[in-house]
Short mmCIF file of C-alpha atoms and ligand atoms in Angstrom, two decimals:
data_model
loop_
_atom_site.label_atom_id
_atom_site.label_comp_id
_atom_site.label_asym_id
_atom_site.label_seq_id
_atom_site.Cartn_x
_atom_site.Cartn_y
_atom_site.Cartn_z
CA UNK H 1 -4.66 -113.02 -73.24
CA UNK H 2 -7.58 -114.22 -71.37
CA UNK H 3 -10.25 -116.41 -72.92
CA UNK H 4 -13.86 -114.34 -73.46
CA UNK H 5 -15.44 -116.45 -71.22
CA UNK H 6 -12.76 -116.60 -68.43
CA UNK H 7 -11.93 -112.83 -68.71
CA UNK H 8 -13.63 -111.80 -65.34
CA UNK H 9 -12.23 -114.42 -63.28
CA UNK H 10 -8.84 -113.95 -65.10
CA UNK H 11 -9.15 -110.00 -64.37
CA UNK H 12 -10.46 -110.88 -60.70
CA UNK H 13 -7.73 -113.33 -59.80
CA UNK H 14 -5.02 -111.04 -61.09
CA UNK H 15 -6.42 -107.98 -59.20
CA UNK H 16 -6.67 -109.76 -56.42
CA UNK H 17 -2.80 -110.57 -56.91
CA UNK H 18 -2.29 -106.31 -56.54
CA UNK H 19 -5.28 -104.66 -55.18
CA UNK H 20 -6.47 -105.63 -52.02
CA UNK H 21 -9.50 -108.12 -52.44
CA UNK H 22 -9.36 -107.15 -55.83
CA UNK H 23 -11.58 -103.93 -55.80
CA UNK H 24 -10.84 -100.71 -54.81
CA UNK H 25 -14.30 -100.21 -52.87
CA UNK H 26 -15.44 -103.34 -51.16
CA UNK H 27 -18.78 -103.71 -51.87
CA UNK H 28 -17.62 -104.10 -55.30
CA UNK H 29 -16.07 -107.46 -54.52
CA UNK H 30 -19.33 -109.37 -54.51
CA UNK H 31 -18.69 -110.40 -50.53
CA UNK H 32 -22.22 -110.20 -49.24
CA UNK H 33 -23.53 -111.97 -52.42
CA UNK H 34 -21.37 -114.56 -53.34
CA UNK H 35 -19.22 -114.86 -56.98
CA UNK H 36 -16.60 -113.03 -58.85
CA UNK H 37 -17.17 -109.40 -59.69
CA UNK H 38 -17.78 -108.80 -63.33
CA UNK H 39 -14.90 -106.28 -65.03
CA UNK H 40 -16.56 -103.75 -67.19
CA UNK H 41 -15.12 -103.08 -70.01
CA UNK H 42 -17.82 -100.26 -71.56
CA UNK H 43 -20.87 -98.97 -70.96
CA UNK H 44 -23.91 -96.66 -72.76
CA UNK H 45 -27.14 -95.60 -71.47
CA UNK H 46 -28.47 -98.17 -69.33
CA UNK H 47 -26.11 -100.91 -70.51
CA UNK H 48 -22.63 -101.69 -69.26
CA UNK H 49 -20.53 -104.63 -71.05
CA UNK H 50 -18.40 -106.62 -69.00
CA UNK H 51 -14.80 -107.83 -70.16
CA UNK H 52 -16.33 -111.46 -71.40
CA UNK H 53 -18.73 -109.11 -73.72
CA UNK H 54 -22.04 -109.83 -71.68
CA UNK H 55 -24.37 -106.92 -72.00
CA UNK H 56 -26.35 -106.01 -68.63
CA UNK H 57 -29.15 -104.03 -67.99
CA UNK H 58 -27.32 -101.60 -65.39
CA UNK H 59 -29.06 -100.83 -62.23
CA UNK H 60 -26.04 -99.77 -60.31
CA UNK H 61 -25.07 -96.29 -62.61
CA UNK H 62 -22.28 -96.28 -60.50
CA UNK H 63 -24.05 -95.84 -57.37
CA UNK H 64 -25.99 -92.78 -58.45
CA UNK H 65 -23.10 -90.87 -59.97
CA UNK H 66 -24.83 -91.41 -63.56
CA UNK H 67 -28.25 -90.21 -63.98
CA UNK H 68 -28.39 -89.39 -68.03
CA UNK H 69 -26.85 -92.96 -68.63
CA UNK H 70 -23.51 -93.67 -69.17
CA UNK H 71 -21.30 -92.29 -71.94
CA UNK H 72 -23.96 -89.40 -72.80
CA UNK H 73 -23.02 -87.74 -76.04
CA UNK H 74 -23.35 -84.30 -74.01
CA UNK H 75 -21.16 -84.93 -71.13
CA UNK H 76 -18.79 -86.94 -73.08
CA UNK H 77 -18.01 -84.05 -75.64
CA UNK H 78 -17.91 -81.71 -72.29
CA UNK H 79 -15.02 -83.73 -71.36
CA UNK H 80 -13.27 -84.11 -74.31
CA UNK H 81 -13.01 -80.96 -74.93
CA UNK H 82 -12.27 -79.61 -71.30
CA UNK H 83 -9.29 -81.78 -71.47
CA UNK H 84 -8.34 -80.42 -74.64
CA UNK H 85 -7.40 -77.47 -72.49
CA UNK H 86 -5.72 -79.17 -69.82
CA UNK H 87 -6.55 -81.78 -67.18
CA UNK H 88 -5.76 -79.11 -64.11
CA UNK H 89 -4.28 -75.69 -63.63
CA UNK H 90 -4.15 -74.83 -59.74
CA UNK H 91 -6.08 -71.77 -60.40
CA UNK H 92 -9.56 -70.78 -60.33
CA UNK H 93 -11.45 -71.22 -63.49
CA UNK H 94 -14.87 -70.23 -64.96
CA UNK H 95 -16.30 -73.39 -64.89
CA UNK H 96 -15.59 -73.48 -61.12
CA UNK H 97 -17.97 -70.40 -60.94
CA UNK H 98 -20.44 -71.71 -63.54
CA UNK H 99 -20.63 -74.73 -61.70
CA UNK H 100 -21.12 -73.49 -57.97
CA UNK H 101 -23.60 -70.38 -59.63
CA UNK H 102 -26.01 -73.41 -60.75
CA UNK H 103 -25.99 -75.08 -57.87
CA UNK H 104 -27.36 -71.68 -56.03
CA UNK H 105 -30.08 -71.93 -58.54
CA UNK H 106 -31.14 -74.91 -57.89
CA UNK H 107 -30.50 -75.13 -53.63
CA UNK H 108 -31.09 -71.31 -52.83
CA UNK H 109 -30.36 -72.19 -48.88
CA UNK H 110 -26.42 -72.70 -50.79
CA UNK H 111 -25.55 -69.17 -50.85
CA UNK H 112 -22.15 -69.93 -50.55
CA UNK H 113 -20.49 -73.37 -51.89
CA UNK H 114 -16.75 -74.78 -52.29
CA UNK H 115 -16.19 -77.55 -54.55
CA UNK H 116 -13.97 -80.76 -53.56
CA UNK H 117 -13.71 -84.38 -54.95
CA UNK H 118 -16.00 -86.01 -53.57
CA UNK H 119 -18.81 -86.85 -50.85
CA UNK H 120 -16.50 -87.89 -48.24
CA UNK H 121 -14.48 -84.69 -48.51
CA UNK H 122 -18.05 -82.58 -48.28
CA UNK H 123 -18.93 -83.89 -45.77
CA UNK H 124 -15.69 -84.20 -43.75
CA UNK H 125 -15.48 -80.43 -44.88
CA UNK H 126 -19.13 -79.73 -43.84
CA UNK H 127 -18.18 -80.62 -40.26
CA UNK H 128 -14.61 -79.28 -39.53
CA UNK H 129 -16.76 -76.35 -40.66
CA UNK H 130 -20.19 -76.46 -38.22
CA UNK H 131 -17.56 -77.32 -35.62
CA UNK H 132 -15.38 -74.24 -36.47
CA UNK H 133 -18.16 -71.84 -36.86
CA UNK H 134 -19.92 -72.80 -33.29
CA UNK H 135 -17.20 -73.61 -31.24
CA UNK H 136 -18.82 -76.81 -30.46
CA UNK H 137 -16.94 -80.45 -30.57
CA UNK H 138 -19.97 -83.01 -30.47
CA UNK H 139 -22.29 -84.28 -33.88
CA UNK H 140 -24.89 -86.24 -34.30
CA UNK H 141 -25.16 -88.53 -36.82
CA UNK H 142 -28.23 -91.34 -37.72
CA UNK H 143 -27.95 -95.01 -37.43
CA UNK H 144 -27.64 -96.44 -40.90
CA UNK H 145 -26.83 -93.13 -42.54
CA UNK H 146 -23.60 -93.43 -44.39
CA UNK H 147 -21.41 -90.44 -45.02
CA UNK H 148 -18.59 -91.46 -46.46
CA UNK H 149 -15.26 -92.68 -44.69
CA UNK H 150 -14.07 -90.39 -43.01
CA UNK H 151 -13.05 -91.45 -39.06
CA UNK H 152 -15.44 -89.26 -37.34
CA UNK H 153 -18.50 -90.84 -39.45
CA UNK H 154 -17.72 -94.33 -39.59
CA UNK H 155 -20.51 -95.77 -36.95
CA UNK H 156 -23.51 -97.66 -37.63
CA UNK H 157 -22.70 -96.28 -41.41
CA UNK H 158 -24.70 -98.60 -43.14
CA UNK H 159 -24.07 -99.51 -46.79
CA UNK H 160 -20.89 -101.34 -47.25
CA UNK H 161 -19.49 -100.70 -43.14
CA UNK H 162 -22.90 -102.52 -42.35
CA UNK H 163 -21.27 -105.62 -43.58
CA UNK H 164 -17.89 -105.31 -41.36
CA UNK H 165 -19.84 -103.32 -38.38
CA UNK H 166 -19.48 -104.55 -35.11
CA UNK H 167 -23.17 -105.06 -33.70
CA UNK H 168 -23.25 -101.47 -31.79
CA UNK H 169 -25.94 -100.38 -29.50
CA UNK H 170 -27.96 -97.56 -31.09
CA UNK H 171 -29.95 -96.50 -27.83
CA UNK H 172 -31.21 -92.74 -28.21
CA UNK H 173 -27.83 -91.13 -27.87
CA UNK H 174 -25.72 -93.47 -27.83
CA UNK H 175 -21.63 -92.69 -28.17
CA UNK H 176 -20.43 -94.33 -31.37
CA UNK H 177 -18.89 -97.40 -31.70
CA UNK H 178 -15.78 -96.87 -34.87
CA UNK H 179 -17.47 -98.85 -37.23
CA UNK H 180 -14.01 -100.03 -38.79
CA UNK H 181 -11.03 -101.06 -37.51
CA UNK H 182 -7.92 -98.18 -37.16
CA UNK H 183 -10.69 -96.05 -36.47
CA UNK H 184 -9.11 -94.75 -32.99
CA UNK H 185 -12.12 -94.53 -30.31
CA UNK H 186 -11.11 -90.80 -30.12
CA UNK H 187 -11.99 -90.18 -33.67
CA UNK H 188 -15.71 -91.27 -32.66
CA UNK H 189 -15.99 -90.08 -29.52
CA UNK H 190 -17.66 -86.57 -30.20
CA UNK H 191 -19.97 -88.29 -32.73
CA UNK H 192 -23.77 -89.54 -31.55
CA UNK H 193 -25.72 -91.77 -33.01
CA UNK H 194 -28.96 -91.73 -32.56
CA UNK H 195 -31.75 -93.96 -34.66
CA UNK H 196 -33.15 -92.51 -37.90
CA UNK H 197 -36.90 -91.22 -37.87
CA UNK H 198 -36.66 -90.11 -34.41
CA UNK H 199 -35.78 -86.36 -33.30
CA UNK H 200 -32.94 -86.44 -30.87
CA UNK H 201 -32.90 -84.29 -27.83
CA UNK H 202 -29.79 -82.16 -28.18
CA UNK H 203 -28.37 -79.45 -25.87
CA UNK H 204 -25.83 -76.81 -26.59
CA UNK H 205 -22.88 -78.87 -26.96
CA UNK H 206 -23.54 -80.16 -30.14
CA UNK H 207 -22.02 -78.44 -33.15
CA UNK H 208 -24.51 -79.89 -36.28
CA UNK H 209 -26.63 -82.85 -37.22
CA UNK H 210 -26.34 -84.61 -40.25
CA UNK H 211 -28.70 -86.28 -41.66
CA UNK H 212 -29.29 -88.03 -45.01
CA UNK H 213 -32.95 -86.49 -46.19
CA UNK H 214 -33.76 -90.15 -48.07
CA UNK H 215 -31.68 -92.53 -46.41
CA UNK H 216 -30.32 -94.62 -49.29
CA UNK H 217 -27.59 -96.47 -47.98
CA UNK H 218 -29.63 -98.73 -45.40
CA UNK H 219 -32.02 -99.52 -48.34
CA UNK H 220 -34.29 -97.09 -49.16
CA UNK H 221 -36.12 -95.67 -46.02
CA UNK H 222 -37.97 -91.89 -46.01
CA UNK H 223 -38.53 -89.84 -43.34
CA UNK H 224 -41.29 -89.69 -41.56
CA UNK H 225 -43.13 -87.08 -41.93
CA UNK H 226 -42.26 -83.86 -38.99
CA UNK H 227 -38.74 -85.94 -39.26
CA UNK H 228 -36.96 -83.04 -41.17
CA UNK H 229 -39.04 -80.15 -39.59
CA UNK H 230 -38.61 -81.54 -36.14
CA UNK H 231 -34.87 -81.86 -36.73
CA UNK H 232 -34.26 -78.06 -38.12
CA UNK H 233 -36.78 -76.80 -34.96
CA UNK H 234 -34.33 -79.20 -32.39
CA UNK H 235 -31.00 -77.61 -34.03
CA UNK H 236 -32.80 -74.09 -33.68
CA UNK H 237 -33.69 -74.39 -30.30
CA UNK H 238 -30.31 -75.33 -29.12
CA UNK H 239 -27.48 -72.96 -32.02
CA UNK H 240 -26.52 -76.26 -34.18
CA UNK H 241 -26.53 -76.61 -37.67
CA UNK H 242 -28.15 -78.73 -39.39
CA UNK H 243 -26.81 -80.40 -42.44
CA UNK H 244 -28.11 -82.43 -45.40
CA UNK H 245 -26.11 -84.79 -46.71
CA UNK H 246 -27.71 -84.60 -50.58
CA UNK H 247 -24.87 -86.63 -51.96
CA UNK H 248 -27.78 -89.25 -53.65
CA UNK H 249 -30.30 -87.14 -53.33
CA UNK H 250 -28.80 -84.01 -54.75
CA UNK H 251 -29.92 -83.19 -58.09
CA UNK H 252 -31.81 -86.24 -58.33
CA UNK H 253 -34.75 -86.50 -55.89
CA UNK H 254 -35.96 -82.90 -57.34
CA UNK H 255 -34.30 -79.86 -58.86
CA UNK H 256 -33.19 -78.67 -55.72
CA UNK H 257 -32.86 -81.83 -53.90
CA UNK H 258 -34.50 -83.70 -50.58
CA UNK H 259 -34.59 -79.94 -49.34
CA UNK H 260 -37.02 -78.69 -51.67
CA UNK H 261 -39.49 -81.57 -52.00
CA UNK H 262 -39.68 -81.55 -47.83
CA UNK H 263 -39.22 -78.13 -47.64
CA UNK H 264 -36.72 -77.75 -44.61
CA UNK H 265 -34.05 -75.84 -45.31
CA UNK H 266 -30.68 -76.94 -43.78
CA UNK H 267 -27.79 -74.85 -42.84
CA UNK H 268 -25.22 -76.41 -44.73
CA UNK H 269 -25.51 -79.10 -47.38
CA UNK H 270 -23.58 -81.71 -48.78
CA UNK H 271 -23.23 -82.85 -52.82
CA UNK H 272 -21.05 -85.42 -55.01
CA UNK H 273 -22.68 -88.05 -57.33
CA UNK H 274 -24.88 -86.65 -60.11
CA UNK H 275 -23.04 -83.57 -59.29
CA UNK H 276 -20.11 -85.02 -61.33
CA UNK H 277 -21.61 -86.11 -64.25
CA UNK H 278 -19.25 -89.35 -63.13
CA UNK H 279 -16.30 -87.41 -62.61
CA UNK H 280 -14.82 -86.33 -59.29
CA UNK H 281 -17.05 -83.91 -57.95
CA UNK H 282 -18.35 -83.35 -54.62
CA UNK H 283 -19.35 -79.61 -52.85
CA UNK H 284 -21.20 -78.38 -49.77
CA UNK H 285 -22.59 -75.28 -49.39
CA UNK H 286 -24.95 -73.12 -47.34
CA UNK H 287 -25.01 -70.01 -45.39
CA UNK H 288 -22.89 -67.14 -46.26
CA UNK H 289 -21.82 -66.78 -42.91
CA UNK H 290 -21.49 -69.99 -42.00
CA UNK H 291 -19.21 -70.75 -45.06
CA UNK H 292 -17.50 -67.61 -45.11
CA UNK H 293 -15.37 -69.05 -41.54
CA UNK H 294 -13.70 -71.05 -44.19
CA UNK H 295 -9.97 -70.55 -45.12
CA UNK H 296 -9.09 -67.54 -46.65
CA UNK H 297 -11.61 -65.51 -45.45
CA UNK H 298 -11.91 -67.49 -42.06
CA UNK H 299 -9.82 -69.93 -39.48
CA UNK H 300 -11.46 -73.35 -40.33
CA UNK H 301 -8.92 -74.99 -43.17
CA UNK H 302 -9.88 -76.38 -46.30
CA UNK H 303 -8.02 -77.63 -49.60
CA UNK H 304 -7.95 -79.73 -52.66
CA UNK H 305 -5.10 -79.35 -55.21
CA UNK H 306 -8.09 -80.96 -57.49
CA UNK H 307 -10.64 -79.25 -56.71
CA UNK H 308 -12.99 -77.81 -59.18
CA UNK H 309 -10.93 -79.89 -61.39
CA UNK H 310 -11.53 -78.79 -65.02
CA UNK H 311 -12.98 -81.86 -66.20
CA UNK H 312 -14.85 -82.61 -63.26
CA UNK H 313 -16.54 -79.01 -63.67
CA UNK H 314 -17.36 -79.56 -67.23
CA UNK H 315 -18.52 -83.00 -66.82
CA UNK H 316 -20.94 -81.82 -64.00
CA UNK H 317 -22.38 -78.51 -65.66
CA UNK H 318 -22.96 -81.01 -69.04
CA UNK H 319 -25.33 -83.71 -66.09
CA UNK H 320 -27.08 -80.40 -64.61
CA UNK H 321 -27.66 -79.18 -67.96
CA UNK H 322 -29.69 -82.10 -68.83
CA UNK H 323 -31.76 -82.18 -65.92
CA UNK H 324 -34.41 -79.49 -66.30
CA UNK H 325 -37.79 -79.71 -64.84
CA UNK H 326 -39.02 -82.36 -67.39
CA UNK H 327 -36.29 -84.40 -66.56
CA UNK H 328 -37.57 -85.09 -62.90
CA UNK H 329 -41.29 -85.74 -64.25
CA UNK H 330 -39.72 -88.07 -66.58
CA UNK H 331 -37.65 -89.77 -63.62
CA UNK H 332 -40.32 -90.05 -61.29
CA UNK H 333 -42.71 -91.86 -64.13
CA UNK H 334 -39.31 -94.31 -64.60
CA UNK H 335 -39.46 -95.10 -60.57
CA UNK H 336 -43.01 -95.82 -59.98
CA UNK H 337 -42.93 -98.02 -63.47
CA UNK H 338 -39.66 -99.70 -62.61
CA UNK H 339 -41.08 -100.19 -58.80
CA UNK H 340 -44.47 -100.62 -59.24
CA UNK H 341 -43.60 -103.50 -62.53
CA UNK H 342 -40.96 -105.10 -59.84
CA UNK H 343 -43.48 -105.47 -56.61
CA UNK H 344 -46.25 -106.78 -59.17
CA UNK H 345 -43.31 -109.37 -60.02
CA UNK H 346 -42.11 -110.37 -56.66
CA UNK H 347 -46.31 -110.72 -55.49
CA UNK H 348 -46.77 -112.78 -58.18
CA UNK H 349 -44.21 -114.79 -57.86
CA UNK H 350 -44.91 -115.11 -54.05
CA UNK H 351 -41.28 -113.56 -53.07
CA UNK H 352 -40.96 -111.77 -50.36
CA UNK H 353 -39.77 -108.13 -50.95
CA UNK H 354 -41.23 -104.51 -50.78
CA UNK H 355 -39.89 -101.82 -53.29
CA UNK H 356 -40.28 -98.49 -51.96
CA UNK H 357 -40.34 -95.48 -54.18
CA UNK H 358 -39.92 -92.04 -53.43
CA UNK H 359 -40.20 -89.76 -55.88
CA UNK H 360 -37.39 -90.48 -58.18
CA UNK H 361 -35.67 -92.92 -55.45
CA UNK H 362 -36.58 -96.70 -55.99
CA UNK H 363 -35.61 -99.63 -52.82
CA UNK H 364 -35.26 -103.50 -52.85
CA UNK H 365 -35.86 -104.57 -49.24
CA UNK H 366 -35.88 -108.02 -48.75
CA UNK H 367 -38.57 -108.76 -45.91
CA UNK H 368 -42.44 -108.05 -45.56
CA UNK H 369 -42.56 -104.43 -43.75
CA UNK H 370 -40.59 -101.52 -45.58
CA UNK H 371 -38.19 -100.34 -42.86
CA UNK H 372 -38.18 -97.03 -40.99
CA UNK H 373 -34.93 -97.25 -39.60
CA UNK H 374 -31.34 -99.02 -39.10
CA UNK H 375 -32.97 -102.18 -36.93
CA UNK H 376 -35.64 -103.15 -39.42
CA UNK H 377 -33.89 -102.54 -42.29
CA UNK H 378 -31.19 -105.43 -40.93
CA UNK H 379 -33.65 -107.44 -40.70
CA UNK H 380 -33.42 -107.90 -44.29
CA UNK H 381 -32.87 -111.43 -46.14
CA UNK H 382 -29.35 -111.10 -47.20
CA UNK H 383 -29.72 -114.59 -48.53
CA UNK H 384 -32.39 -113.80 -50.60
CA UNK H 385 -31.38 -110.83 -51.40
CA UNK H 386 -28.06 -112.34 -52.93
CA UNK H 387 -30.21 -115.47 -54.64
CA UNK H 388 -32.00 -112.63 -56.58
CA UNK H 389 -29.15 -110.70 -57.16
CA UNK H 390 -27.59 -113.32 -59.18
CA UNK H 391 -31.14 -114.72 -60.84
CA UNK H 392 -31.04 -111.55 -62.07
CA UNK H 393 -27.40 -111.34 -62.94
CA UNK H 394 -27.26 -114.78 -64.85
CA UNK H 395 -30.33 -113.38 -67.16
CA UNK H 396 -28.39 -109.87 -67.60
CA UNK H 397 -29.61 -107.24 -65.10
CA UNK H 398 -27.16 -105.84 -62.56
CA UNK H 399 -27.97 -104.49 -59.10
CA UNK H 400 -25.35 -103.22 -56.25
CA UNK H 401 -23.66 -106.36 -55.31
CA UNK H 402 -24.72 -105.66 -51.32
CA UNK H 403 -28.30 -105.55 -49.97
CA UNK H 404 -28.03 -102.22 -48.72
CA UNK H 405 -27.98 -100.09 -51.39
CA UNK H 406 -30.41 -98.94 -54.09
CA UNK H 407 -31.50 -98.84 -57.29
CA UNK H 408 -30.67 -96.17 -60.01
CA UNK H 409 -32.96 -95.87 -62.74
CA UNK H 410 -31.90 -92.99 -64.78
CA UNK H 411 -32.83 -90.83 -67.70
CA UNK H 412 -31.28 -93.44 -69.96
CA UNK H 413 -33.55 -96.20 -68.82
CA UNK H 414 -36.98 -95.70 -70.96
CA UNK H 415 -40.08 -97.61 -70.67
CA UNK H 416 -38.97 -100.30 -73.01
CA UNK H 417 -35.90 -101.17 -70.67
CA UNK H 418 -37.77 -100.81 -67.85
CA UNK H 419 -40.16 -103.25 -69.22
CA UNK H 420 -36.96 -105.80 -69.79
CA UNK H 421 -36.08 -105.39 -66.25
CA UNK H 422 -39.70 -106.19 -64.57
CA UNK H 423 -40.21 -109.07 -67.60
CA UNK H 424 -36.56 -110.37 -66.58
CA UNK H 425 -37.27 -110.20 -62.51
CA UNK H 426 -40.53 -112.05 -63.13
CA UNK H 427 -38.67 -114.75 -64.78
CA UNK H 428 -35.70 -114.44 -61.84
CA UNK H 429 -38.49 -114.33 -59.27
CA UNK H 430 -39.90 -117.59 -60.88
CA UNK H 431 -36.76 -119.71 -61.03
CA UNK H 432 -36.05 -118.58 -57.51
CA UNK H 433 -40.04 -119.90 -56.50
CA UNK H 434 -39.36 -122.71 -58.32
CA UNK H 435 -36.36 -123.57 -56.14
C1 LIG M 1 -21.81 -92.02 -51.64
C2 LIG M 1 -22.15 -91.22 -50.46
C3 LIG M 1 -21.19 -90.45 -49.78
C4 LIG M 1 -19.72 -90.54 -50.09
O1 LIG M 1 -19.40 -90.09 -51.37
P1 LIG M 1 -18.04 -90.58 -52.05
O2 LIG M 1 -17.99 -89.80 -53.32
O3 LIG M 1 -18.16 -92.06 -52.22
O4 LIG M 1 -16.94 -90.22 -51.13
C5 LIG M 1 -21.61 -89.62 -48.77
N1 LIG M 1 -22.92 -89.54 -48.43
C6 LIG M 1 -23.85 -90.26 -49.05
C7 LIG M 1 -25.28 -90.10 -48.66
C8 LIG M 1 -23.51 -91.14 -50.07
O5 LIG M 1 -24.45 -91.90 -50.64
#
């Protein structure tokens, strides 16, 4: 048995021993900031408690996936008693059509949408399917926009692959570089990447863009504004889609996502996180007949033995049903007081950082100028970034262990926690002045 206080190491070295580098998604080996991973044991609300019984303030909520807090009493029972029916059938279910019906709500512009497991597969899926339905080979895809790992959409991916990424030019049109090895230059060769904020000129061999609305895994940096608009009038002008990836913001930026508070309406979009309620979930949907050129009704193949997995479904309608319209006014007041409390923090204590919020979406950029794209938001100060990560570990608040990614306040964290947080980062801030 390990010791309480050696339990994470003891856990770390002994996953280490069976799982590569311990983790089985590498940002959650603490490379880019230094120190052994915490094991969690449990979590609740805004709290998770790791295997030595240390409670943190939880900032991560598993990197968006949980936005009523962990363990809610709702989604919980939703589970429990889903999988008192059985943990998967292999046949369609109602929940499958419950689930995909209030997505519709929400995202009209979905008018058809398949559930998978997660974001990768949607948006993997999204594109076999743009290229299917136009007959076109070539994407684009946006410097510092991450996608999930599939081949074609590992370049200049930010989060996590910004860490391993080769530097690769990101001229205006530039053909990707595979952002990870075993990534065969094939795989990338039909895939663009252009820089974020700026409309590419395309021409009529491209099949879609995709785009993340809110980029959120190069920081947090918003579009500018005719960004969106001017993409959907480009894909117009030349027959390609254009596709949202909504995976963070999905069901948490507004009601109906990125696409509704910017108003552009994308032909296919792409969902997993909140979606899931923290189970496997991921979808895309869009127009009917776009989507209706996938397998059975058309030639572009598409599976998942999993998919619309009982539990998953449940799990997911149990999240949406908590997030009616109050829920976003009460999410956006949670942002701008966590944001607003943490800049006032940093100022005072003469660090360096700008914490952008947008709407419900809060950043920690370490550097002067809030970035606008993939080159200034590398300029950030991963050495200050990992200094505050663990000032603020060591008095118990946890942020993504990489300085890419972004914070997750959630329904679960109320003014009084938020209040910890900013009283905690002004003392973390402080210490770090201090030296
Ligand atoms: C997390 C994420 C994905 C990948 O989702 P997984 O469930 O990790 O496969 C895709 N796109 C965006 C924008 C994401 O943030």
């Amino acid at each position: 048995m390990a010791t309480p206080s050696t339990a994470n190491a003891d856990l770390f070295a002994r996953a280490q021993a069976v799982i590569p580098g311990g983790v089985n998604s590498p940002v959650r080996a603490f490379r880019s900031v230094g120190g052994t991973p915490y094991f969690v044991a449990r979590a609740e609300g805004p709290y998770v408690w790791d295997a030595e019984g240390t409670r943190l303030l939880d900032l991560v909520q598993s990197y968006g996936a949980i936005i009523a807090g962990h363990a809610h009493p709702a989604i919980v029972a939703a589970i429990q008693e889903a999988a008192a029916g059985g943990t998967s059938y292999g046949a369609p279910t109602e929940r499958e059509v419950l689930l995909a019906e209030e997505i519709r709500t929400r995202v009209p512009a979905c008018e058809r949408v398949r559930l998978v497991s997660s974001g990768t597969e949607a948006t993997m899926s999204a594109l076999r399917l743009a290229r299917g339905a136009t007959g076109r080979d070539r994407i684009v895809k946006f410097a510092g926009n991450y996608h999930g790992h599939s081949d074609g959409l590992l370049a200049e991916a930010g989060s996590a692959v910004a860490l391993i990424e080769a530097e690769a030019g990101d001229a205006a049109g530039a053909v990707a570089v595979p952002g990870s090895a075993g990534v065969p230059a094939g795989a990338v060769a039909d895939t663009i990447v252009a820089p974020y904020n700026v409309v590419p000129e395309l021409d009529e061999t491209i099949a879609c863009v995709i785009v993340e609305p809110v980029a959120a895994n190069m920081g947090l940096v918003t579009p500018a504004p005719g960004f969106l608009a001017g993409l959907r009038a480009e894909c117009d002008r030349v027959g390609a889609l254009l596709v949202f990836d909504e995976v963070i913001t999905g069901f948490r930026l507004a009601r109906g996502g990125a696409q509704a508070r910017y108003g552009v309406t994308p032909d296919l979009s792409c969902f997993g996180k909140v979606i899931g309620g923290g189970l496997n979930v991921g979808a895309f949907g869009g127009r009917a007949d776009v989507m209706e050129q996938l397998a059975p009704l058309g030639p572009v193949y598409q599976a998942g033995t999993l998919s619309g997995n009982p539990l998953a479904t449940a799990a997911g309608l149990a999240a949406l049903a908590l997030l009616d319209d109050d829920a976003y006014v009460r999410l956006e007041a949670t942002a701008a007081r966590l944001g607003g409390g943490l800049q006032a923090a940093f100022d005072a204590a003469g660090l360096t950082a700008r914490i952008p919020v947008e709407g419900t979406l809060v950043g920690l950029f370490m550097g002067a100028e809030v970035p606008l794209d993939y080159d200034a938001a590398r300029t950030t100060d991963t050495t200050a970034y990992a200094a505050l990560f663990h000032a603020l570990l060591d008095r118990g608040v946890a942020l993504a262990p990489g300085p890419y990614e972004i914070l997750f306040p959630g329904l679960a964290h109320v003014d009084a926690v938020v209040d910890e947080v900013v009283a905690l980062a002004a003392e973390a801030a402080d210490a770090i002045a201090a030296g």
